[in-house]
Amino acid sequence: AQTVTQSQPEMSVQEAETVTLSCTYDTSESDYYLFWYKQPPSRQMILVIRQEAYKQQNATENRFSVNFQKAAKSFSLKISDSQLGDAAMYFCAYRNHWKEGANSKLTFGKGITLSVRP
Amino acid sequence: SAVISQKPSRDICQRGTSLTIQCQVDSQVTMMFWYRQQPGQSLTLIATANQGSEATYESGFVIDKFPISRPNLTFSTLTVSNMSPEDSSIYLCSGVLHYGYTFGSGTRLTVV
């Protein structure tokens, strides 16, 4: 079974600075997808970024980028120019290759609470 | 992107009663998932719901306690039966799209 580990329960960053959130995972599959989700106090899950395992290039979305190390099974999220609105809980998640059925379920890490200091 | 309307957003219920949570998606989704989340903690998958077949439950969750309905590709319900204070939690639904996932905004349930 796949597992996702987020070992840092909390992190804090100064506004406008850069922060990196760590995530490791374990799988025997070669084709899979990794995600970072943001959950603010509103409880709404918001997709931050997605990475396909077959792509060597790291995904980027504006101020958000990942460092995907497939051999090390590491998937960290870098937030640049941190803003007050980035304060939230962040979850790393894994799913197997995009196929119908039960394999489409997401496996979540425990999450990390990010606070942004003004 | 698809939007899920989840109702109710919160409820306070008496122990021993049941609550049905509804999720309506504005487009068709193949699989739907029901999660439980304690405040400040991760999402724990309760079950996977397919249209026209019985839901698949994760270890520790049973159909008698959490019956699920999935009558069509845009709607699903989760019932929390014979509630006890230990069932107090946030319950979220999610749907799989061809390009990703969509989530409801959760139901905060308090059992007194």
Coordinates of N, CA, C and O in Angstrom, one line a residue, chain B residues 9 29-30 38 101 104:
Chain B
S9 N -23.9 22.3 6.0 CA -22.5 22.7 6.3 C -22.1 22.4 7.7 O -20.9 22.2 8.0
V29 N -19.3 12.8 -12.5 CA -18.1 12.3 -12.0 C -18.1 10.8 -11.9 O -19.2 10.2 -11.6
T30 N -17.0 10.1 -12.1 CA -17.0 8.7 -12.1 C -17.1 8.1 -10.7 O -18.1 7.5 -10.3
Q38 N -10.8 15.0 11.3 CA -10.8 15.7 12.6 C -10.2 17.1 12.4 O -9.2 17.2 11.6
Y101 N -9.6 16.3 -9.2 CA -10.6 16.1 -8.2 C -11.3 17.4 -7.8 O -10.7 18.4 -7.9
G104 N -16.2 18.8 -1.8 CA -17.2 19.6 -1.1 C -16.6 20.4 0.0 O -15.4 20.2 0.3

